[in-house]
Coordinates of C-alpha atoms in Angstrom, one line a residue:
M1 CA -83.6 73.3 -26.8
A2 CA -80.4 73.0 -28.8
I3 CA -78.5 74.9 -26.2
A4 CA -79.9 72.5 -23.5
T5 CA -79.0 69.4 -25.5
L6 CA -75.4 70.7 -26.0
A7 CA -75.0 71.4 -22.3
V8 CA -76.2 67.8 -21.5
A9 CA -73.8 66.4 -24.0
V10 CA -70.9 68.4 -22.7
G11 CA -71.7 67.2 -19.2
A12 CA -71.7 63.6 -20.3
L13 CA -68.3 64.0 -21.9
S14 CA -66.9 65.4 -18.7
V15 CA -68.2 62.5 -16.6
S16 CA -66.8 59.9 -19.1
Q17 CA -63.3 61.4 -18.9
G18 CA -63.3 61.2 -15.1
V19 CA -64.3 57.5 -15.1
S20 CA -61.5 56.7 -17.6
A21 CA -58.8 58.2 -15.4
D22 CA -60.0 56.0 -12.4
T23 CA -59.6 52.8 -14.5
V24 CA -55.9 53.6 -15.5
D25 CA -54.9 53.5 -11.8
S26 CA -56.1 49.8 -11.5
A27 CA -55.6 48.3 -14.9
V28 CA -53.5 48.4 -18.1
K29 CA -54.1 51.8 -19.9
T30 CA -54.8 50.3 -23.3
T31 CA -57.7 48.4 -21.9
S32 CA -59.2 51.0 -19.6
V33 CA -59.5 53.8 -22.2
T34 CA -62.1 51.8 -24.1
V35 CA -64.4 51.2 -21.1
A36 CA -67.3 53.5 -20.1
S37 CA -69.2 53.5 -16.9
P38 CA -73.0 52.8 -16.7
K39 CA -73.6 56.4 -15.7
A40 CA -71.9 57.8 -18.7
Q41 CA -73.9 55.4 -20.9
D42 CA -77.1 56.7 -19.4
Q43 CA -76.1 60.3 -20.1
T44 CA -75.3 59.4 -23.7
T45 CA -78.7 57.8 -24.1
D46 CA -80.3 61.0 -22.8
V47 CA -78.6 63.0 -25.4
A48 CA -79.7 60.5 -28.1
A49 CA -83.3 60.9 -26.8
E50 CA -83.2 64.6 -27.4
V51 CA -82.3 64.3 -31.0
T52 CA -84.5 61.4 -31.8
P53 CA -87.7 62.4 -33.8
A54 CA -90.8 62.9 -31.7
T55 CA -92.6 60.1 -33.6
Q56 CA -90.3 57.5 -32.0
S57 CA -92.2 55.3 -29.5
T58 CA -91.5 55.0 -25.8
S59 CA -91.0 51.2 -26.2
E60 CA -88.2 51.7 -28.7
T61 CA -86.5 54.1 -26.4
A62 CA -86.7 51.5 -23.5
K63 CA -85.2 48.8 -25.8
Q64 CA -82.3 51.1 -26.6
D65 CA -81.7 51.7 -22.9
A66 CA -81.7 47.9 -22.3
Q67 CA -79.2 47.3 -25.1
A68 CA -77.0 50.1 -23.7
N69 CA -77.0 48.6 -20.3
S70 CA -76.1 45.1 -21.7
T71 CA -73.2 46.6 -23.7
T72 CA -71.8 48.3 -20.6
Q73 CA -71.9 45.0 -18.5
T74 CA -70.2 43.1 -21.4
D75 CA -67.4 45.7 -21.6
Q76 CA -66.9 45.6 -17.8
Q77 CA -66.5 41.8 -17.9
S78 CA -64.1 42.0 -20.9
S79 CA -62.1 44.6 -19.0
A80 CA -61.8 42.3 -15.9
T81 CA -60.7 39.4 -18.1
N82 CA -58.1 41.4 -19.9
K83 CA -56.7 42.8 -16.6
S84 CA -56.2 39.2 -15.3
A85 CA -54.5 37.9 -18.5
V86 CA -51.7 40.5 -18.5
A87 CA -50.8 40.2 -14.8
P88 CA -46.9 40.0 -14.4
Q89 CA -45.4 36.5 -14.2
A90 CA -42.4 35.2 -12.0
A91 CA -39.1 34.8 -13.9
A92 CA -38.1 31.1 -14.6
L93 CA -35.3 29.7 -12.3
Q94 CA -31.9 29.2 -14.0
N95 CA -30.4 25.7 -14.1
G96 CA -27.4 24.2 -15.8
W97 CA -24.3 25.7 -17.4
Q98 CA -24.2 29.5 -18.2
T99 CA -21.3 31.5 -19.6
D100 CA -20.8 35.2 -18.6
K101 CA -17.9 37.3 -19.7
G102 CA -15.7 34.3 -20.5
S103 CA -16.4 32.5 -17.2
S104 CA -18.5 29.4 -16.8
Y105 CA -21.0 28.9 -14.0
Y106 CA -23.4 26.2 -13.1
Y107 CA -26.8 27.0 -11.7
K108 CA -29.0 24.8 -9.6
D109 CA -32.5 26.1 -8.6
G110 CA -31.5 29.5 -9.7
Q111 CA -28.3 29.6 -7.6
K112 CA -24.7 29.4 -8.6
V113 CA -23.0 26.3 -7.2
T114 CA -19.6 26.6 -5.4
G115 CA -16.9 24.2 -4.3
Q116 CA -16.4 20.7 -5.7
Q117 CA -19.4 19.4 -7.6
T118 CA -20.2 16.2 -9.5
I119 CA -22.1 17.0 -12.7
N120 CA -23.0 14.2 -15.1
G121 CA -20.5 11.9 -13.5
K122 CA -17.6 14.3 -13.7
N123 CA -16.0 16.4 -11.0
Y124 CA -15.6 20.2 -11.2
Y125 CA -14.5 23.0 -8.9
F126 CA -16.2 26.4 -8.6
N127 CA -14.8 29.3 -6.5
A128 CA -16.7 31.4 -4.0
Q129 CA -18.2 33.5 -6.8
G130 CA -19.3 30.4 -8.7
Q131 CA -16.7 30.6 -11.4
Q132 CA -15.5 27.2 -12.8
Q133 CA -11.8 26.8 -12.2
K134 CA -9.6 25.4 -15.0
N135 CA -6.0 24.3 -15.1
Y136 CA -6.2 24.8 -11.3
F137 CA -4.7 23.2 -8.2
L138 CA -6.9 22.9 -5.2
N139 CA -5.4 22.4 -1.7
Q140 CA -8.1 21.2 0.6
A141 CA -8.1 19.1 3.8
N142 CA -4.4 18.4 3.5
H143 CA -4.9 17.0 -0.1
T144 CA -4.1 18.4 -3.5
Y145 CA -6.4 18.1 -6.5
Y146 CA -5.9 19.2 -10.1
F147 CA -8.6 20.5 -12.4
Q148 CA -7.6 20.2 -16.0
A149 CA -7.9 22.6 -19.0
D150 CA -11.5 21.5 -19.5
G151 CA -12.3 22.0 -15.8
T152 CA -12.7 18.3 -15.1
R153 CA -10.8 16.9 -12.1
L154 CA -7.9 14.6 -12.9
D155 CA -8.7 11.2 -11.5
D156 CA -6.4 8.1 -11.8
G157 CA -4.0 9.9 -14.1
F158 CA -0.6 11.5 -14.5
Y159 CA 0.3 15.2 -14.8
N160 CA 3.6 16.4 -16.1
N161 CA 5.1 19.8 -15.4
W162 CA 8.2 21.6 -14.1
G163 CA 10.3 18.6 -15.2
H164 CA 8.4 16.2 -12.9
T165 CA 5.6 13.6 -13.1
Y166 CA 2.7 13.5 -10.6
Y167 CA 0.0 11.0 -10.1
F168 CA -3.5 11.8 -9.0
Q169 CA -5.4 8.8 -7.6
K170 CA -8.9 7.5 -8.3
D171 CA -10.4 9.9 -5.9
G172 CA -8.5 12.8 -7.4
V173 CA -6.1 13.1 -4.4
R174 CA -2.4 13.6 -5.5
L175 CA -0.2 10.8 -4.3
D176 CA 2.3 12.2 -1.8
N177 CA 5.0 10.2 -0.1
G178 CA 3.6 6.9 -1.4
F179 CA 4.1 4.0 -3.7
Y180 CA 2.3 3.2 -7.0
N181 CA 2.3 -0.2 -8.6
N182 CA 1.5 -0.8 -12.2
W183 CA 2.8 -2.6 -15.3
G184 CA 4.8 -4.9 -13.1
H185 CA 6.8 -2.1 -11.6
T186 CA 6.9 0.0 -8.4
Y187 CA 7.2 3.8 -8.4
Y188 CA 7.6 6.3 -5.6
F189 CA 6.0 9.8 -5.4
G190 CA 7.7 12.1 -2.8
Q191 CA 6.4 14.5 -0.2
G192 CA 5.6 17.2 -2.8
G193 CA 4.0 14.6 -5.2
A194 CA 6.9 14.5 -7.7
R195 CA 7.9 11.0 -8.9
L196 CA 11.4 10.0 -7.8
D197 CA 13.5 9.5 -11.0
N198 CA 17.1 8.5 -10.9
G199 CA 17.3 8.7 -7.2
F200 CA 17.7 6.9 -3.9
Y201 CA 15.0 6.4 -1.2
N202 CA 15.8 5.3 2.4
N203 CA 13.2 3.8 4.7
W204 CA 12.8 0.8 7.0
G205 CA 16.5 0.6 7.4
H206 CA 17.0 0.0 3.7
T207 CA 18.1 1.9 0.6
Y208 CA 16.1 1.7 -2.7
Y209 CA 16.9 3.0 -6.2
F210 CA 14.4 4.4 -8.6
G211 CA 15.8 4.7 -12.1
Q212 CA 14.8 6.3 -15.4
G213 CA 11.1 6.6 -15.7
G214 CA 10.8 6.2 -11.9
V215 CA 11.0 2.4 -12.0
R216 CA 12.3 0.8 -8.9
L217 CA 15.4 -1.4 -9.5
D218 CA 14.5 -4.9 -8.4
D219 CA 16.9 -7.8 -8.7
G220 CA 19.5 -5.8 -10.5
F221 CA 22.9 -4.1 -10.4
Y222 CA 23.7 -0.4 -10.3
N223 CA 27.1 0.9 -11.1
N224 CA 28.3 4.3 -10.0
W225 CA 31.2 6.0 -8.2
G226 CA 33.5 3.2 -9.3
H227 CA 31.5 0.6 -7.4
T228 CA 28.8 -2.1 -8.0
Y229 CA 25.7 -2.4 -6.0
Y230 CA 23.0 -5.0 -5.9
F231 CA 19.3 -4.4 -5.3
Q232 CA 17.4 -7.4 -4.3
K233 CA 14.0 -8.8 -5.5
D234 CA 12.1 -6.6 -3.0
G235 CA 14.1 -3.5 -4.2
S236 CA 16.3 -3.2 -1.1
R237 CA 20.0 -2.7 -1.5
L238 CA 22.0 -5.7 -0.3
D239 CA 24.2 -4.4 2.6
N240 CA 26.5 -6.7 4.6
G241 CA 25.3 -9.8 2.7
F242 CA 26.3 -12.6 0.4
Y243 CA 25.1 -13.0 -3.2
N244 CA 25.3 -16.2 -5.2
N245 CA 25.3 -16.4 -9.0
W246 CA 27.2 -17.8 -11.9
G247 CA 28.6 -20.5 -9.6
H248 CA 30.3 -18.0 -7.3
T249 CA 29.7 -16.2 -4.0
Y250 CA 30.0 -12.4 -3.7
Y251 CA 29.8 -10.1 -0.7
F252 CA 28.4 -6.6 -0.5
G253 CA 29.6 -4.5 2.4
N254 CA 28.2 -2.0 4.9
D255 CA 27.7 0.7 2.2
G256 CA 26.3 -1.8 -0.3
A257 CA 29.4 -1.8 -2.5
L258 CA 30.7 -5.1 -3.8
V259 CA 33.8 -6.1 -2.0
Q260 CA 36.7 -6.6 -4.4
G261 CA 40.4 -7.3 -4.1
T262 CA 40.5 -7.6 -0.3
G263 CA 39.8 -9.8 2.7
I264 CA 36.7 -9.4 4.9
W265 CA 35.3 -10.7 8.1
A266 CA 31.6 -11.6 7.9
N267 CA 29.6 -13.1 10.7
G268 CA 32.7 -14.3 12.5
S269 CA 34.4 -15.9 9.4
F270 CA 37.1 -14.6 7.2
Y271 CA 36.9 -14.5 3.4
R272 CA 39.0 -13.2 0.5
A273 CA 37.5 -11.5 -2.5
D274 CA 39.4 -11.3 -5.8
N275 CA 39.4 -8.3 -8.1
G276 CA 36.1 -9.5 -9.7
G277 CA 34.5 -9.9 -6.2
I278 CA 34.5 -13.7 -6.2
L279 CA 34.6 -14.8 -2.6
S280 CA 36.7 -17.6 -1.1
P281 CA 36.3 -18.8 2.5
I282 CA 39.5 -18.7 4.5
S283 CA 38.8 -19.3 8.2
V284 CA 36.7 -22.4 7.6
Y285 CA 40.0 -24.1 6.6
N286 CA 41.5 -23.4 10.1
N287 CA 40.0 -26.6 11.5
K288 CA 41.1 -29.9 10.1
I289 CA 37.6 -31.4 9.8
N290 CA 36.2 -28.3 8.0
S291 CA 39.2 -28.4 5.8
Y292 CA 38.5 -32.0 5.0
I293 CA 35.0 -31.1 4.1
M294 CA 36.0 -28.3 1.9
N295 CA 38.8 -30.2 0.1
N296 CA 36.5 -33.2 -0.6
G297 CA 33.6 -31.1 -1.7
I298 CA 31.2 -32.8 0.8
G299 CA 27.7 -31.4 0.2
H300 CA 24.5 -31.6 2.3
A301 CA 21.4 -33.8 2.0
N302 CA 18.1 -32.3 1.2
I303 CA 15.5 -31.6 3.9
S304 CA 12.7 -34.2 4.1
Y305 CA 9.5 -33.7 6.0
V306 CA 7.7 -36.3 8.1
N307 CA 4.6 -35.5 10.1
A308 CA 5.6 -37.3 13.2
I309 CA 4.5 -34.9 15.9
P310 CA 0.7 -34.1 16.4
D311 CA -0.5 -30.6 15.7
V312 CA 1.2 -28.0 17.9
S313 CA 0.0 -25.0 15.9
S314 CA -1.2 -23.3 19.0
H315 CA 2.4 -23.2 20.4
S316 CA 3.9 -20.1 18.9
Y317 CA 7.2 -19.0 20.2
S318 CA 6.5 -17.5 23.6
G319 CA 9.9 -16.1 24.3
T320 CA 10.1 -13.6 21.3
T321 CA 8.1 -10.4 20.6
D322 CA 7.1 -11.5 17.1
G323 CA 6.3 -15.1 17.8
K324 CA 9.2 -16.3 15.6
P325 CA 12.4 -18.1 16.6
N326 CA 15.5 -16.0 17.2
M327 CA 18.1 -18.8 17.8
V328 CA 19.0 -22.4 16.8
V329 CA 20.0 -25.0 19.3
V330 CA 22.2 -28.0 18.4
H331 CA 21.6 -31.2 20.3
E332 CA 23.1 -34.7 20.3
T333 CA 21.1 -37.8 21.2
A334 CA 23.7 -39.4 23.5
N335 CA 22.4 -42.8 22.3
P336 CA 25.3 -44.6 20.7
N337 CA 23.3 -47.5 19.4
D338 CA 20.2 -46.0 17.8
S339 CA 19.4 -44.9 14.2
I340 CA 17.7 -41.8 13.0
W341 CA 14.3 -43.6 12.5
G342 CA 14.6 -45.2 16.0
E343 CA 14.9 -41.7 17.5
I344 CA 12.0 -40.3 15.4
N345 CA 9.7 -43.2 16.4
Y346 CA 10.6 -42.7 20.0
E347 CA 9.8 -39.0 20.0
K348 CA 6.6 -39.7 18.1
Q349 CA 5.5 -41.9 21.1
H350 CA 6.7 -39.6 23.8
Y351 CA 6.3 -36.1 22.4
N352 CA 4.4 -35.0 25.5
S353 CA 7.7 -35.3 27.4
A354 CA 10.1 -33.8 24.9
F355 CA 10.7 -33.4 21.2
V356 CA 12.8 -31.4 18.7
H357 CA 12.0 -30.1 15.3
A358 CA 14.4 -32.3 13.3
F359 CA 17.1 -35.0 13.3
V360 CA 20.3 -35.3 11.2
D361 CA 22.8 -38.0 10.4
A362 CA 25.3 -38.6 7.7
N363 CA 22.7 -39.1 5.0
N364 CA 19.5 -37.4 6.1
I365 CA 17.9 -34.2 7.4
I366 CA 14.4 -35.1 8.5
Q367 CA 12.1 -32.5 10.0
I368 CA 9.3 -33.9 12.2
S369 CA 7.6 -30.8 13.5
D370 CA 6.9 -27.4 12.0
T371 CA 9.6 -24.8 12.9
D372 CA 7.0 -22.1 13.1
H373 CA 6.0 -23.5 16.4
E374 CA 7.8 -24.4 19.6
A375 CA 9.6 -27.7 20.4
W376 CA 10.3 -29.0 23.9
G377 CA 13.9 -30.0 23.9
A378 CA 15.9 -27.6 26.0
A379 CA 13.5 -26.3 28.7
Y380 CA 12.2 -22.8 29.0
P381 CA 13.1 -20.1 28.2
A382 CA 15.1 -21.7 25.4
N383 CA 12.0 -23.6 24.1
G384 CA 10.2 -20.3 23.6
R385 CA 13.0 -19.0 21.4
A386 CA 14.7 -21.8 19.5
V387 CA 14.6 -24.0 16.4
Q388 CA 16.0 -27.3 17.8
F389 CA 17.5 -30.4 16.2
E390 CA 19.3 -33.5 17.3
Q391 CA 22.5 -35.2 15.8
V392 CA 22.3 -38.9 15.8
E393 CA 25.6 -40.6 16.7
V394 CA 27.5 -41.8 13.6
Y395 CA 30.8 -43.6 13.1
G396 CA 33.6 -43.0 10.6
A397 CA 35.4 -39.9 9.5
W398 CA 33.4 -39.3 6.3
N399 CA 30.0 -39.9 8.1
F400 CA 30.9 -37.6 10.9
A401 CA 32.0 -34.9 8.5
R402 CA 28.9 -35.3 6.4
E403 CA 26.7 -35.1 9.5
L404 CA 28.4 -31.8 10.4
V405 CA 27.6 -30.5 6.9
N406 CA 24.0 -31.5 7.2
A407 CA 23.8 -29.9 10.7
A408 CA 25.4 -26.7 9.4
Y409 CA 23.1 -26.5 6.4
Y410 CA 19.9 -27.1 8.5
T411 CA 21.1 -24.4 10.8
A412 CA 21.9 -21.9 8.0
Y413 CA 18.6 -22.7 6.3
N414 CA 16.5 -21.8 9.3
M415 CA 18.6 -18.7 10.0
R416 CA 17.9 -17.5 6.4
K417 CA 14.2 -18.5 6.8
Y418 CA 13.7 -16.4 9.9
G419 CA 16.0 -13.5 9.0
L420 CA 18.8 -14.3 11.5
T421 CA 22.5 -13.8 11.0
P422 CA 24.9 -16.5 12.4
S423 CA 26.6 -15.5 15.7
L424 CA 27.8 -17.4 18.7
A425 CA 25.8 -17.5 22.0
Q426 CA 26.6 -14.9 24.6
S427 CA 26.3 -14.9 28.3
N428 CA 23.7 -12.0 28.1
G429 CA 21.4 -14.2 26.1
T430 CA 22.2 -12.8 22.7
G431 CA 23.5 -14.7 19.7
T432 CA 21.8 -17.0 17.3
L433 CA 23.9 -20.2 17.3
W434 CA 23.6 -22.2 20.6
S435 CA 24.5 -25.6 21.8
H436 CA 22.5 -27.3 24.5
H437 CA 25.5 -26.7 26.7
N438 CA 25.3 -23.0 26.0
V439 CA 21.6 -23.1 27.1
S440 CA 22.6 -24.7 30.4
Q441 CA 25.4 -22.0 30.9
Y442 CA 23.5 -18.9 30.0
L443 CA 19.7 -19.5 30.1
G444 CA 19.4 -22.2 32.7
N445 CA 16.7 -24.7 33.7
T446 CA 18.7 -27.5 32.1
N447 CA 22.1 -29.1 32.9
H448 CA 22.9 -30.9 29.6
T449 CA 26.3 -30.3 27.9
D450 CA 25.7 -31.8 24.4
P451 CA 27.1 -31.9 21.8
D452 CA 30.5 -31.2 23.3
G453 CA 31.4 -34.7 24.3
Y454 CA 30.2 -36.3 21.1
W455 CA 32.1 -33.8 18.9
S456 CA 35.3 -34.1 21.0
N457 CA 35.2 -37.9 20.8
R458 CA 34.7 -38.1 17.0
A459 CA 37.1 -35.3 16.1
S460 CA 39.8 -36.8 18.2
S461 CA 39.2 -40.3 17.0
Y462 CA 38.9 -39.6 13.3
F463 CA 40.9 -36.4 12.7
G464 CA 43.2 -36.0 15.7
T465 CA 41.9 -32.6 16.5
G466 CA 39.1 -30.9 18.4
Y467 CA 35.8 -29.4 17.3
N468 CA 33.8 -26.6 19.1
M469 CA 31.1 -24.2 18.4
N470 CA 33.4 -21.6 16.8
D471 CA 34.5 -24.3 14.3
F472 CA 30.9 -25.2 13.6
L473 CA 30.2 -21.5 13.1
Q474 CA 32.7 -21.4 10.3
L475 CA 30.9 -24.2 8.6
V476 CA 27.5 -22.6 9.2
N477 CA 28.7 -19.4 7.7
Y478 CA 29.9 -21.2 4.6
E479 CA 26.5 -22.8 4.1
Y480 CA 24.8 -19.5 4.9
S481 CA 26.8 -17.6 2.3
K482 CA 25.6 -20.0 -0.4
L483 CA 21.9 -19.5 0.5
S484 CA 21.5 -15.9 -0.6

């Protein structure tokens, strides 16, 4: 019997080891080695029955079998629960900044970001491998960006290197070949982005100078190479132009240099400049009436404005490409008995037939219509090109001389206003200073000859000389030179 019991026990042990090996294949080893199958439990119970005393009842044996079965089911449920609890979990996705081997990366949903990125309101750049770039210039889509030592993009700020200053705009783009205005000054950044310091810039037919610190020179003088130059309020160098200050007139020549110690012709008039550059008119004295004006210091009246002509704002200059006048026409009323106000009132009533922009006499310059719009005083095409004014007939040497001064001033004023330079009318239609007679000669559609007869009569009567458009040009140039 003992031998049989041992054999049964050995058989039970062999079966239990086989079940344990099957469990390792499908579950964690530490869990499965503690689990026994129902069959093995039954065999163990049989062994126990063999060694239990014969006096043990059958009911107790059945109770023990039931307990063994219950224990086996509980162990199986525990095993299943443990296997589920230790199942492998997916790794959490990386997000945010990470540092690896001295390089910074930024992860989004587990992936490294690349290119330009905005993170927490700041701009960064990451290369194709996701490495953050620092102290780095990025050239992209024909623009240049700079990422600073901390990796943030430089926006609306300056960068200094290689002896130059650069400006990066609000969107981070480097300013190339452009102007920057701040602190009441203008700066220029060149094609490569470097600020222009102590140098000249040429564009739009003008020359500009940017001094120390890159500030454009506005309304100031520059001395170099033994010459003096003047840069105007808009920064452009004054070339071939007059400058008035300190009670004197100066002239800056073709190269922008102040004319000193010599004579010059400018706009058809001759002047002489002393060693300090102070200019004196010369050719204006060639006519007796102009000489009379200069020697007596006869000045001009101020322009007054009277709204005598109804709105003609729709009548822009039809004969010019920019809608602005490109010439001035001098008329004379040919009415020996009327006053300036009589002429104005007449045109106010008959403007649909003809009108001019202004009237002058010995004491007045009265503008009755806006010079930004056409007048109808000399027929077309002249109407589509010209500012036009009438001289009222006056009597007496001083009155005639003063009227010429007023006429010259009004002409020069409008030439300055519209960027014109005084020059006589030409047969090809060029020139800026025209008489009504010139219009008849060169542009047509009219046959008037004023103001020739009026001028000739008064000049001969009061001064024993003649007066023509070239003499008037000298006076216009004199007034023009004082308007700079």
